[in-house]
mmCIF file as gemmi writes it, N, C-alpha and C atoms, coordinates in Angstrom:
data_model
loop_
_atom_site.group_PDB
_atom_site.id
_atom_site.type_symbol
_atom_site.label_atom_id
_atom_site.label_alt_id
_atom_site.label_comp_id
_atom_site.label_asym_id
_atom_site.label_entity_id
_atom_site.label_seq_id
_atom_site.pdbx_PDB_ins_code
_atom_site.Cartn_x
_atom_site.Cartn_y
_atom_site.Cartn_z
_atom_site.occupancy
_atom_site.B_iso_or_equiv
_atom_site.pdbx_formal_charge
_atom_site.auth_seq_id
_atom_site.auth_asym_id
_atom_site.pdbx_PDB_model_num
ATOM 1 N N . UNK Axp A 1 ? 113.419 93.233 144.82 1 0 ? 1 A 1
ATOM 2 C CA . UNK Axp A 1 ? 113.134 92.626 143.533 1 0 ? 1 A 1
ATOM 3 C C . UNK Axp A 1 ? 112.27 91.392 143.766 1 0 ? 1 A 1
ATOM 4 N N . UNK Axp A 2 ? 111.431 91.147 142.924 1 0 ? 2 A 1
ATOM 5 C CA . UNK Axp A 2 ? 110.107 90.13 142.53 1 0 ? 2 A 1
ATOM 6 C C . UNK Axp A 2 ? 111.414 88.811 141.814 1 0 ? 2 A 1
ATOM 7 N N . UNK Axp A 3 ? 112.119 88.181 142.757 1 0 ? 3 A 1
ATOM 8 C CA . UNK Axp A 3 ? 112.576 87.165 142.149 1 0 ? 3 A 1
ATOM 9 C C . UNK Axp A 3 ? 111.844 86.596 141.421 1 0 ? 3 A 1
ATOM 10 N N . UNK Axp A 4 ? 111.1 85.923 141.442 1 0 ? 4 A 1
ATOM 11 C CA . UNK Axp A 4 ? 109.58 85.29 140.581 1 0 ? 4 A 1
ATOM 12 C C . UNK Axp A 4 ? 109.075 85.437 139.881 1 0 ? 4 A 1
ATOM 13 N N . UNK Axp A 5 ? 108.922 86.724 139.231 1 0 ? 5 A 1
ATOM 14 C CA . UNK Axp A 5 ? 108.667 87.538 138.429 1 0 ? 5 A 1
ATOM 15 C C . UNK Axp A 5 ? 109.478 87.782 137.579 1 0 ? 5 A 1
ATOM 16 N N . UNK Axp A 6 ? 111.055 88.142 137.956 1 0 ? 6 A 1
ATOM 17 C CA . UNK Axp A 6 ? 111.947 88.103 136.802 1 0 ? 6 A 1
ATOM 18 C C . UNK Axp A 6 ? 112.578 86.606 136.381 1 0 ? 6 A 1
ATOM 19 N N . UNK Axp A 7 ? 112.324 85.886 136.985 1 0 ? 7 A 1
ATOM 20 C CA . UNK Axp A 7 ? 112.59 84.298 136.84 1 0 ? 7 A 1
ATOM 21 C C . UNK Axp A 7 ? 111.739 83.974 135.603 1 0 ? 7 A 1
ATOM 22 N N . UNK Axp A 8 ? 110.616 84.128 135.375 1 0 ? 8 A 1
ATOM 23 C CA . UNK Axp A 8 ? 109.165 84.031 134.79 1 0 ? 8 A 1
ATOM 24 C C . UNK Axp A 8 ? 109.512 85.104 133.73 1 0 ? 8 A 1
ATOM 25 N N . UNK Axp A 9 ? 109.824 86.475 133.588 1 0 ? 9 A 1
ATOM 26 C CA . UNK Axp A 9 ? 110.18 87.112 132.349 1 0 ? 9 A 1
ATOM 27 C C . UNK Axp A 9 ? 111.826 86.718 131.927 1 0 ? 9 A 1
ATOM 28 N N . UNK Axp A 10 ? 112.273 85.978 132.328 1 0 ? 10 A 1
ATOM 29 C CA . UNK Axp A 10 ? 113.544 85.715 131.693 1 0 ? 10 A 1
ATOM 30 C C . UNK Axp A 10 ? 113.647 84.539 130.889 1 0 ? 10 A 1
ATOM 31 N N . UNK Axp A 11 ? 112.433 83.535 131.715 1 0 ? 11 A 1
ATOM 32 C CA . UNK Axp A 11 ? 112.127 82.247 131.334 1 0 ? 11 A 1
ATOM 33 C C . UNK Axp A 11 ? 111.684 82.53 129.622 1 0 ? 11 A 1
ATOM 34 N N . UNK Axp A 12 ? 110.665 83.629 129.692 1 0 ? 12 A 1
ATOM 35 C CA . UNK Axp A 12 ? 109.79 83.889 128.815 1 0 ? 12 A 1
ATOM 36 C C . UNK Axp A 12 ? 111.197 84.485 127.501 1 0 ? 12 A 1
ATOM 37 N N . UNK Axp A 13 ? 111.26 85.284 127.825 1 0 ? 13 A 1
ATOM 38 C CA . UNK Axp A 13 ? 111.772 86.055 126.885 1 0 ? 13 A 1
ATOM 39 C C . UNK Axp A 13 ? 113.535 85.487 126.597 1 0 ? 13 A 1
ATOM 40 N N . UNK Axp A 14 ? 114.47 84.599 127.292 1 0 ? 14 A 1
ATOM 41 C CA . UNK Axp A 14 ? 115.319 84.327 127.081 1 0 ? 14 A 1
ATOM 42 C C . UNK Axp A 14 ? 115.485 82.75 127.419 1 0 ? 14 A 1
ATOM 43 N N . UNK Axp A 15 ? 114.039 81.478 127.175 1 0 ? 15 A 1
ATOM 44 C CA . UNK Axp A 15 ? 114.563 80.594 128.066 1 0 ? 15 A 1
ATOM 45 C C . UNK Axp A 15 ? 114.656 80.035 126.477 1 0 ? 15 A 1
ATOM 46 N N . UNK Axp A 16 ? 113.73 78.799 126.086 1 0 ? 16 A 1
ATOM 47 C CA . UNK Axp A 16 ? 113.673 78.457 125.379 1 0 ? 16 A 1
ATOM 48 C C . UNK Axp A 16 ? 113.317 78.914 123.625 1 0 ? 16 A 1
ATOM 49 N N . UNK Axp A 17 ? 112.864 79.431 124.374 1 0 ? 17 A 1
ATOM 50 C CA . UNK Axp A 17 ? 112.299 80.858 122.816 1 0 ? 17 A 1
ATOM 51 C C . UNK Axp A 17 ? 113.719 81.303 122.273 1 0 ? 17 A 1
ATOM 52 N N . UNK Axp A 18 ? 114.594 81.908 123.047 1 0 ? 18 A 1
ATOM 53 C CA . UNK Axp A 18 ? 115.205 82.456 122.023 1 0 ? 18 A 1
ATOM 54 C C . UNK Axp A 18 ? 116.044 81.667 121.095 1 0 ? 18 A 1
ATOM 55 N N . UNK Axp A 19 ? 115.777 82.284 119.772 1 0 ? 19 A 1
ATOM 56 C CA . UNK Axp A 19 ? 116.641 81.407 118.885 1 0 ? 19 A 1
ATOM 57 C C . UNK Axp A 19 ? 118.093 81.132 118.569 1 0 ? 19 A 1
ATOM 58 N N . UNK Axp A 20 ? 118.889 82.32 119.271 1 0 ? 20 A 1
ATOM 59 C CA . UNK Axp A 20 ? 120.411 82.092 119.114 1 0 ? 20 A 1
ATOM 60 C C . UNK Axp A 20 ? 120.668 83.126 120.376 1 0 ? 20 A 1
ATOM 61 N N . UNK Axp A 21 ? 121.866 82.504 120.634 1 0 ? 21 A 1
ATOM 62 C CA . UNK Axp A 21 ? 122.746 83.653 121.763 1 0 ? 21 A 1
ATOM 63 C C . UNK Axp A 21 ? 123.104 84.778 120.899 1 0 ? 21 A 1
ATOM 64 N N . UNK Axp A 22 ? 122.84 86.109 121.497 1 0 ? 22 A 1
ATOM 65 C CA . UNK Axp A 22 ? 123.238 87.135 120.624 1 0 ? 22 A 1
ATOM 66 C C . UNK Axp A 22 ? 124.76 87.02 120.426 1 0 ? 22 A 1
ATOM 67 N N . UNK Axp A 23 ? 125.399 85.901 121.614 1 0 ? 23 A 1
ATOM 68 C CA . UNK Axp A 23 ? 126.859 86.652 121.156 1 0 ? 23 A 1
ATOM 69 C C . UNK Axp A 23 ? 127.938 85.524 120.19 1 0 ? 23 A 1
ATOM 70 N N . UNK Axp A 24 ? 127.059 84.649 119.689 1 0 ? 24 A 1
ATOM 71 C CA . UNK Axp A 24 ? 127.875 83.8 118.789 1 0 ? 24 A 1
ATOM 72 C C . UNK Axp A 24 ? 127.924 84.27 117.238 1 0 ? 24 A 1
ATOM 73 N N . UNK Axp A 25 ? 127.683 85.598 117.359 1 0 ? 25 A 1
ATOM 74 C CA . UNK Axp A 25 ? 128.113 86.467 116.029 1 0 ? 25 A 1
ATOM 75 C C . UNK Axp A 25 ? 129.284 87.507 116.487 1 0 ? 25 A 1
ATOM 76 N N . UNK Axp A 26 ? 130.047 87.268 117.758 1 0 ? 26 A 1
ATOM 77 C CA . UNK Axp A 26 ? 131.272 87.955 118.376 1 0 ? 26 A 1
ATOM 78 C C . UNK Axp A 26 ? 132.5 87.69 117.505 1 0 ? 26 A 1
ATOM 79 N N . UNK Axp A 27 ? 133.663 88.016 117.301 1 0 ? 27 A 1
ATOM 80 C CA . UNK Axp A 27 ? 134.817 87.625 116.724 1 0 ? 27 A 1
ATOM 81 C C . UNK Axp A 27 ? 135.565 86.62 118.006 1 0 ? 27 A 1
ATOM 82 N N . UNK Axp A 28 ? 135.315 86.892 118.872 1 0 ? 28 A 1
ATOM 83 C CA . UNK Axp A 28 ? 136.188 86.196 120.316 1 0 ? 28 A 1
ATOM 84 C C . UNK Axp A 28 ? 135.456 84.794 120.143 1 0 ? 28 A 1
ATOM 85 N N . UNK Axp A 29 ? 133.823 84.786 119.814 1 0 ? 29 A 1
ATOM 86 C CA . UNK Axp A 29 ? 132.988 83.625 120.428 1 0 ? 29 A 1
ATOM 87 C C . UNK Axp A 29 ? 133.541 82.753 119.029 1 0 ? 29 A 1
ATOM 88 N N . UNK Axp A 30 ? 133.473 83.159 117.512 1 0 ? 30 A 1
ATOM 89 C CA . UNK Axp A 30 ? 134.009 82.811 116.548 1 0 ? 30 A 1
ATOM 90 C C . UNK Axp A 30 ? 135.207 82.14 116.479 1 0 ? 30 A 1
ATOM 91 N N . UNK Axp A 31 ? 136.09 82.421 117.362 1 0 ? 31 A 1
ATOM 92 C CA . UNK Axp A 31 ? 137.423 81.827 117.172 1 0 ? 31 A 1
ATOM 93 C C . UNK Axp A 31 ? 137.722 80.856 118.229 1 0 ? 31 A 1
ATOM 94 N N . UNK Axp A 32 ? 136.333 81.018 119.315 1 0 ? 32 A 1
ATOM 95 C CA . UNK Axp A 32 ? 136.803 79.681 120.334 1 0 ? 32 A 1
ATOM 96 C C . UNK Axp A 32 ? 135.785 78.581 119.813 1 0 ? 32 A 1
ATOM 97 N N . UNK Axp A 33 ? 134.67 78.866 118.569 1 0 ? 33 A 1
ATOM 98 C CA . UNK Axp A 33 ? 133.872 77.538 118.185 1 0 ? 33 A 1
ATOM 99 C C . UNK Axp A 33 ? 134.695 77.294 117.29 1 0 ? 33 A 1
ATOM 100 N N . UNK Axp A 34 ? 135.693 77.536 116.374 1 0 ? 34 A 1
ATOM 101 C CA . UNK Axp A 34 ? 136.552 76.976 115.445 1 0 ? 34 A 1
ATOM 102 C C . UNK Axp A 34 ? 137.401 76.23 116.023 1 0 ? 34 A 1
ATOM 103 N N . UNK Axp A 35 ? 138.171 77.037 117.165 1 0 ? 35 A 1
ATOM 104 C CA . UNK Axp A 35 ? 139.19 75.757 117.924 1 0 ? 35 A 1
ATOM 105 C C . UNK Axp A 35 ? 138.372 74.438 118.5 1 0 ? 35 A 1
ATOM 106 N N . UNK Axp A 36 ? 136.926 74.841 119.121 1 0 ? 36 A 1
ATOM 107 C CA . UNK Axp A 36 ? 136.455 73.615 119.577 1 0 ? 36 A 1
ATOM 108 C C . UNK Axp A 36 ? 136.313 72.565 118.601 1 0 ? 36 A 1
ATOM 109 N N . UNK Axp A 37 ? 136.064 73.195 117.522 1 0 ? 37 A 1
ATOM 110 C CA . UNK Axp A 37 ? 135.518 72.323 116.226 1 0 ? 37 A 1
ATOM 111 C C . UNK Axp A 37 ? 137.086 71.017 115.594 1 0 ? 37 A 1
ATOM 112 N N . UNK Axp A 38 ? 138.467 72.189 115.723 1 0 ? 38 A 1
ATOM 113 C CA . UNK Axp A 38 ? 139.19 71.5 115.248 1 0 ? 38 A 1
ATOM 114 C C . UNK Axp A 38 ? 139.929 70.352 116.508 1 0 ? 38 A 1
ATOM 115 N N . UNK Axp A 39 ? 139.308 70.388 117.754 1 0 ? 39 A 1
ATOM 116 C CA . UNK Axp A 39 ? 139.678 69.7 118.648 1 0 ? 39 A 1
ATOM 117 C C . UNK Axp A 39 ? 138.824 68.731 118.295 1 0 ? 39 A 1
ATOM 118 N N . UNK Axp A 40 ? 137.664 68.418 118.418 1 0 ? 40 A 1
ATOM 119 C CA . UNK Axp A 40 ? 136.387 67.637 118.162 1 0 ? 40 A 1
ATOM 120 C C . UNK Axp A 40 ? 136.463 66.703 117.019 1 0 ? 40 A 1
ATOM 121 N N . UNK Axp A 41 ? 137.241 67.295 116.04 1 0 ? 41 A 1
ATOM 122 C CA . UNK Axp A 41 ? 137.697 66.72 114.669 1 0 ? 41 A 1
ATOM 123 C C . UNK Axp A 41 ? 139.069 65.484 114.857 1 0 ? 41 A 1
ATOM 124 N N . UNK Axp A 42 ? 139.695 66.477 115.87 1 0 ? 42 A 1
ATOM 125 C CA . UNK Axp A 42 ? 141 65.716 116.063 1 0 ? 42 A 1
ATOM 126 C C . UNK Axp A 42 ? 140.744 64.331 116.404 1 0 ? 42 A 1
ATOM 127 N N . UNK Axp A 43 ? 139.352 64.501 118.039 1 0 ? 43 A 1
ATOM 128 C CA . UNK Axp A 43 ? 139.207 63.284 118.931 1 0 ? 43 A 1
ATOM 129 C C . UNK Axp A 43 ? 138.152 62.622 117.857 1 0 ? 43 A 1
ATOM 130 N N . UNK Axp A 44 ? 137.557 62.76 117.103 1 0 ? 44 A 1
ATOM 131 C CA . UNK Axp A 44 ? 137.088 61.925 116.036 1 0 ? 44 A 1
ATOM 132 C C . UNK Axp A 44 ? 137.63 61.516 115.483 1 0 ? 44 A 1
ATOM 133 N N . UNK Axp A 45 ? 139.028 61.768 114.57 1 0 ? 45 A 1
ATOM 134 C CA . UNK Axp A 45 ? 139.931 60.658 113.703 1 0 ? 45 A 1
ATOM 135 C C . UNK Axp A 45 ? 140.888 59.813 114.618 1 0 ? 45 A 1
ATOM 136 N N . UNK Axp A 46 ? 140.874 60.35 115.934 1 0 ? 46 A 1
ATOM 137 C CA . UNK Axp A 46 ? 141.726 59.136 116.899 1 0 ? 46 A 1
ATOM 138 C C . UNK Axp A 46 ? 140.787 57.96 117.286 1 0 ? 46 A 1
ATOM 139 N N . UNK Axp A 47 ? 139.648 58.677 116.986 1 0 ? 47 A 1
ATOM 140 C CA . UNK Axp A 47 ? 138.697 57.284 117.745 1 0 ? 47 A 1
ATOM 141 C C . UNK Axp A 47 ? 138.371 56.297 116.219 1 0 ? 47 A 1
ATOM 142 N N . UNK Axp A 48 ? 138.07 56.748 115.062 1 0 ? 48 A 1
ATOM 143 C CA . UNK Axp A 48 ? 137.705 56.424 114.385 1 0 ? 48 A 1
ATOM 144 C C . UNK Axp A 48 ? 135.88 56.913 113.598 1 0 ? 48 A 1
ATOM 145 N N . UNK Axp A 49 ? 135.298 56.926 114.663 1 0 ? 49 A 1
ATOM 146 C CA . UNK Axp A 49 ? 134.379 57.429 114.376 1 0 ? 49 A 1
ATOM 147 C C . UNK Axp A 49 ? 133.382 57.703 115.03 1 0 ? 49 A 1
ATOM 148 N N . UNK Axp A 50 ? 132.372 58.389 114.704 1 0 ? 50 A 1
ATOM 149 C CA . UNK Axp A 50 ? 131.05 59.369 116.173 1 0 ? 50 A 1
ATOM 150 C C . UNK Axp A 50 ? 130.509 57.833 116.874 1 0 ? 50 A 1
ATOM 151 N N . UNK Axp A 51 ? 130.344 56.872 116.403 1 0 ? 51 A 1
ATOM 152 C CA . UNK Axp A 51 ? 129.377 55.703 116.941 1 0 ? 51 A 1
ATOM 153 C C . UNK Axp A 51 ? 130.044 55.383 118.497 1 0 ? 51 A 1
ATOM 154 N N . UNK Axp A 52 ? 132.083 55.598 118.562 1 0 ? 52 A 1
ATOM 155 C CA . UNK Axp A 52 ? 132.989 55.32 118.947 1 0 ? 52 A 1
ATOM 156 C C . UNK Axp A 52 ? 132.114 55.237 120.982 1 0 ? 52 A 1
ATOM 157 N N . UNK Axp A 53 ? 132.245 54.56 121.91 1 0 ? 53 A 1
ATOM 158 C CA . UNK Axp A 53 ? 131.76 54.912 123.068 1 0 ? 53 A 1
ATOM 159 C C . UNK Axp A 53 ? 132.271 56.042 123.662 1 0 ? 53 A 1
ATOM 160 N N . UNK Axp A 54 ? 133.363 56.237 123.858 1 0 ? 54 A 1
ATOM 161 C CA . UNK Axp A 54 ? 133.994 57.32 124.307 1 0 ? 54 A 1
ATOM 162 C C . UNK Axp A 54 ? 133.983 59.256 123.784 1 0 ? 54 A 1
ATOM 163 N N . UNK Axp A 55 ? 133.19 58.586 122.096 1 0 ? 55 A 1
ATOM 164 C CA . UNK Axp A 55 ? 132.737 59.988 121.471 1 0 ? 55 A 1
ATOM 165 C C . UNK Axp A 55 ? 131.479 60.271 122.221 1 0 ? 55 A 1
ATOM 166 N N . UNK Axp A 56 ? 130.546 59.012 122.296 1 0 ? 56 A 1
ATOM 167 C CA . UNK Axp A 56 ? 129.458 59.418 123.173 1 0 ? 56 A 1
ATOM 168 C C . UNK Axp A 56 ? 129.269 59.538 124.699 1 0 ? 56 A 1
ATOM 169 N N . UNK Axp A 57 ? 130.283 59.57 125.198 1 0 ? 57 A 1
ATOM 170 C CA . UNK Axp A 57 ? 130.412 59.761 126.752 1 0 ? 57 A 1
ATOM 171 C C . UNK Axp A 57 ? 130.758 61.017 126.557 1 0 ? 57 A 1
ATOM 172 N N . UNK Axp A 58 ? 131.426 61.928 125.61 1 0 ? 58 A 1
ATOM 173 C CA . UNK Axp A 58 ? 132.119 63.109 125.278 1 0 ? 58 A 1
ATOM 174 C C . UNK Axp A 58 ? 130.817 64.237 124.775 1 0 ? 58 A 1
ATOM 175 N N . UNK Axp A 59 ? 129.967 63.525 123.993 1 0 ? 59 A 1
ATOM 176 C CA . UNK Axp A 59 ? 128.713 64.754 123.916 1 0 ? 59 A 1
ATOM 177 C C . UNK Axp A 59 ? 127.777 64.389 124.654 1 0 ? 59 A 1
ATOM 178 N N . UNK Axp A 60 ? 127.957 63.207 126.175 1 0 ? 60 A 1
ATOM 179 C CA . UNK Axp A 60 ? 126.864 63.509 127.248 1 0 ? 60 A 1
ATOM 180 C C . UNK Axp A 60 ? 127.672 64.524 127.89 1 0 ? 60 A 1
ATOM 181 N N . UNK Axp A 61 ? 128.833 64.432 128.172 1 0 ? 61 A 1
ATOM 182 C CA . UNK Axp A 61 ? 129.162 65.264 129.138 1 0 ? 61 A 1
ATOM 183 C C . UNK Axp A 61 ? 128.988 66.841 128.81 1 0 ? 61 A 1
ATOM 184 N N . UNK Axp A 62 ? 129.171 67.178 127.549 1 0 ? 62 A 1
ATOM 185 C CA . UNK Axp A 62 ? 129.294 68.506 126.906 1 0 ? 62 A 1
ATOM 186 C C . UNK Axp A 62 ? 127.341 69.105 127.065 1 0 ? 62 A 1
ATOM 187 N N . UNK Axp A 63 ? 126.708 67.779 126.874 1 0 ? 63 A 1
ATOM 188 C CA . UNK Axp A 63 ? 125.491 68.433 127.264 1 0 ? 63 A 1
ATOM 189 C C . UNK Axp A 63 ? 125.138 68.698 128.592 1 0 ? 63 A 1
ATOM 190 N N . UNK Axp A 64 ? 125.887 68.139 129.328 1 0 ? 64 A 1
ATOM 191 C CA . UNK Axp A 64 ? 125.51 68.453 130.461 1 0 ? 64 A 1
ATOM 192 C C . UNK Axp A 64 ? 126.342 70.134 130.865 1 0 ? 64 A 1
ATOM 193 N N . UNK Axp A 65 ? 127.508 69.831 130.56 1 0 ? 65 A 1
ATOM 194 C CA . UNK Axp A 65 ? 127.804 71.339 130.574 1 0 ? 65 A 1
ATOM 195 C C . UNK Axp A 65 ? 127.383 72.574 129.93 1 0 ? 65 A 1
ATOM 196 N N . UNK Axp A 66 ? 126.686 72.469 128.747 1 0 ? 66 A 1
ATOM 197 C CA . UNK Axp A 66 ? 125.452 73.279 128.066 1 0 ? 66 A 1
ATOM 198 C C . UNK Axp A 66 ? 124.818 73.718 129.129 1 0 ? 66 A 1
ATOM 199 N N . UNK Axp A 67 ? 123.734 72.418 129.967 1 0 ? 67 A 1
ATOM 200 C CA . UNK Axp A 67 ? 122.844 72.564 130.64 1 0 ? 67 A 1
ATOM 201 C C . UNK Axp A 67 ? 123.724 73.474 132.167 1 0 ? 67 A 1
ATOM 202 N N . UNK Axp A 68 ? 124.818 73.504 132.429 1 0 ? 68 A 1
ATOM 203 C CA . UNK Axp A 68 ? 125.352 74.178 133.572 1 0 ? 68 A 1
ATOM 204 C C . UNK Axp A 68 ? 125.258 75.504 133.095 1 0 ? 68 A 1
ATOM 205 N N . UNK Axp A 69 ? 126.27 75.634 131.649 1 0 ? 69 A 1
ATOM 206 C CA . UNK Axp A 69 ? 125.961 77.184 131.796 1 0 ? 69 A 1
ATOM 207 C C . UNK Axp A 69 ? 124.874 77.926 131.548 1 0 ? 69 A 1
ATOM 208 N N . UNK Axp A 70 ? 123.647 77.057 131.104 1 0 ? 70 A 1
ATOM 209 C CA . UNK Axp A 70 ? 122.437 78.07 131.638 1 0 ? 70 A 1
ATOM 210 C C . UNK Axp A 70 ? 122.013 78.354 132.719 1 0 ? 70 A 1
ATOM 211 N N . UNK Axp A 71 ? 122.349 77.708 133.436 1 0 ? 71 A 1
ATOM 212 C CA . UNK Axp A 71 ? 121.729 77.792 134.71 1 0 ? 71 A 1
ATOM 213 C C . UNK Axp A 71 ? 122.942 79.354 135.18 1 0 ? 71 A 1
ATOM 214 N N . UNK Axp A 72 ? 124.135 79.4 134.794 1 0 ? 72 A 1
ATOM 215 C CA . UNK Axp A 72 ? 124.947 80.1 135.365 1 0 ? 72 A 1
ATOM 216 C C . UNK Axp A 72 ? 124.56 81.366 134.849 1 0 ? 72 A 1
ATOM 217 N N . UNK Axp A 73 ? 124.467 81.274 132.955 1 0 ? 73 A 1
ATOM 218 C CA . UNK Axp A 73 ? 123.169 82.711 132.827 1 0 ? 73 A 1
ATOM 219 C C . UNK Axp A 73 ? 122.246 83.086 133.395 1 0 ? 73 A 1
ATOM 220 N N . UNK Axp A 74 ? 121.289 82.15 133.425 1 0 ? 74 A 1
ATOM 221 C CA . UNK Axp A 74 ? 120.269 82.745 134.354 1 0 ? 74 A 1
ATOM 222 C C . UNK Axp A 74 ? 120.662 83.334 135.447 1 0 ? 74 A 1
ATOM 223 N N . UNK Axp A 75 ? 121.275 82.443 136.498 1 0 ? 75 A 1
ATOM 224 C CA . UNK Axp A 75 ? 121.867 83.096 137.768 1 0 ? 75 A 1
ATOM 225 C C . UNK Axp A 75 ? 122.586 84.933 137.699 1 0 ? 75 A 1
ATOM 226 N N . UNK Axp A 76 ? 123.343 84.523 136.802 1 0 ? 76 A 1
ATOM 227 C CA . UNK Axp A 76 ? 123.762 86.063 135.881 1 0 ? 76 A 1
ATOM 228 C C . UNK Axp A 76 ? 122.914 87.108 135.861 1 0 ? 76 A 1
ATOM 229 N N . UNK Axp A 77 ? 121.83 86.818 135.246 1 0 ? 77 A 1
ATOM 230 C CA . UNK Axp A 77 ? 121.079 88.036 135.102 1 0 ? 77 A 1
ATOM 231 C C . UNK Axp A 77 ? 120.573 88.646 136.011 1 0 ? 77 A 1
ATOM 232 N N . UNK Axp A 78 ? 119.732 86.948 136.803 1 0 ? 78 A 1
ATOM 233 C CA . UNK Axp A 78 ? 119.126 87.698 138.105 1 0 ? 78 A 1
ATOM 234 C C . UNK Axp A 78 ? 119.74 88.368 138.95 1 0 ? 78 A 1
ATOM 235 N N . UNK Axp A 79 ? 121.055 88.094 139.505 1 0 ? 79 A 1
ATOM 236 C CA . UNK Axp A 79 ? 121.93 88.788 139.573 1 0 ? 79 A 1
ATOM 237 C C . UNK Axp A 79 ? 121.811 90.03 139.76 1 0 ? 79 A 1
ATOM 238 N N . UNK Axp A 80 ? 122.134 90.506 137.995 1 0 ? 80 A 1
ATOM 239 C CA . UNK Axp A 80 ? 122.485 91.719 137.372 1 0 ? 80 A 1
ATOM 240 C C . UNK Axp A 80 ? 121.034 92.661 137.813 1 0 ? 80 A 1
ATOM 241 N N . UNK Axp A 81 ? 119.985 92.324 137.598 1 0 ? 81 A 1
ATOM 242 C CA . UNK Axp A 81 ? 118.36 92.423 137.674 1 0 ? 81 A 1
ATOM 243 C C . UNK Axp A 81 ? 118.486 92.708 139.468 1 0 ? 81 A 1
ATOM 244 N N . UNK Axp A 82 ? 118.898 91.312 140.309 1 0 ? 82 A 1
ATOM 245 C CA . UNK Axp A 82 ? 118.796 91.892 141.485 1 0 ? 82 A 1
ATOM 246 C C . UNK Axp A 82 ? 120.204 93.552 142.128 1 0 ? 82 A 1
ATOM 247 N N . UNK Axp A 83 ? 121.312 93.563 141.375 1 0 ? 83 A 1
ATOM 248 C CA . UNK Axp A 83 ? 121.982 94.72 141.69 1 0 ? 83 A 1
ATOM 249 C C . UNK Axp A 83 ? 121.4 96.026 140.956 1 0 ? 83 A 1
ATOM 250 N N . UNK Axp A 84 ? 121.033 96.298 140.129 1 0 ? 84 A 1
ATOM 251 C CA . UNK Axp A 84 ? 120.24 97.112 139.408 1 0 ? 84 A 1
ATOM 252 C C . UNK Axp A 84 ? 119.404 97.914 140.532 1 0 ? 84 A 1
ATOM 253 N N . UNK Axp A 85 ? 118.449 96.927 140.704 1 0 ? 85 A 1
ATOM 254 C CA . UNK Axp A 85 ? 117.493 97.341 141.759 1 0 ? 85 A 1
ATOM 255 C C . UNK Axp A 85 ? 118.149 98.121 143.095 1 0 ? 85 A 1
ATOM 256 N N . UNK Axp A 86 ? 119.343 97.501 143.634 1 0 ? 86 A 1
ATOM 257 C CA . UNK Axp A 86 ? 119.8 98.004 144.739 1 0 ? 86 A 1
ATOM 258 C C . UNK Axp A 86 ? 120.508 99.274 144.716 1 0 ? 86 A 1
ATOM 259 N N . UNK Axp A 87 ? 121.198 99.47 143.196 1 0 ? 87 A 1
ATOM 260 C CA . UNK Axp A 87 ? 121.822 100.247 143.21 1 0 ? 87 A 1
ATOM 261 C C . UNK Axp A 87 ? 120.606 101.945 142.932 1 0 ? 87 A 1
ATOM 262 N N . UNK Axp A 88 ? 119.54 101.35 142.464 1 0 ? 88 A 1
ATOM 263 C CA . UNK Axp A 88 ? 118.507 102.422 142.01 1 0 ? 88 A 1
ATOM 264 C C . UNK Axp A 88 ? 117.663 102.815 143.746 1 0 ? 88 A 1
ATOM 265 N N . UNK Axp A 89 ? 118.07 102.146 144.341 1 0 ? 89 A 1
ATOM 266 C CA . UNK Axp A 89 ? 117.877 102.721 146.045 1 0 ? 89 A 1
ATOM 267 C C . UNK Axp A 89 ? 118.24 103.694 146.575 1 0 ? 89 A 1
């Protein structure tokens, strides 16, 4: 496999372009953004409010974990892209 190549069509076709994860229209993915939501709600009325420091140490960190699990998709696919290939040997 053309690591480079599928790095470059994944970039393309699934990096920034795409507009939603296909799977946050799941019933499973649905019921773990509601619990996140009512957790998020919770640590907002204990703090008082979003300005709070500790709310914003809470959505750097969450972005940074955003930014992990793409990297862990990507890794995923190529992956999937590099066993594909081996198994078609």
């Amino acid at each position: 496999m053309d690591r480079a190549i599928m790095e470059d069509y994944y970039d393309q076709k699934y990096g920034e372009n795409m507009e939603k994860n296909p799977w946050e229209k799941s019933p499973e993915y649905q019921e773990l953004l509601e619990k996140q939501t009512r957790i998020e709600d919770a640590i907002r009325g204990l703090l008082g409010n979003e300005n709070h420091r500790v709310w914003q140490l809470y959505e750097d960190a969450m972005s940074v974990q955003f930014a992990m699990e793409e990297v862990g998709i990507k890794y995923m696919y190529l992956q999937g892209a590099e066993d594909r290939e081996r198994m078609l040997r």
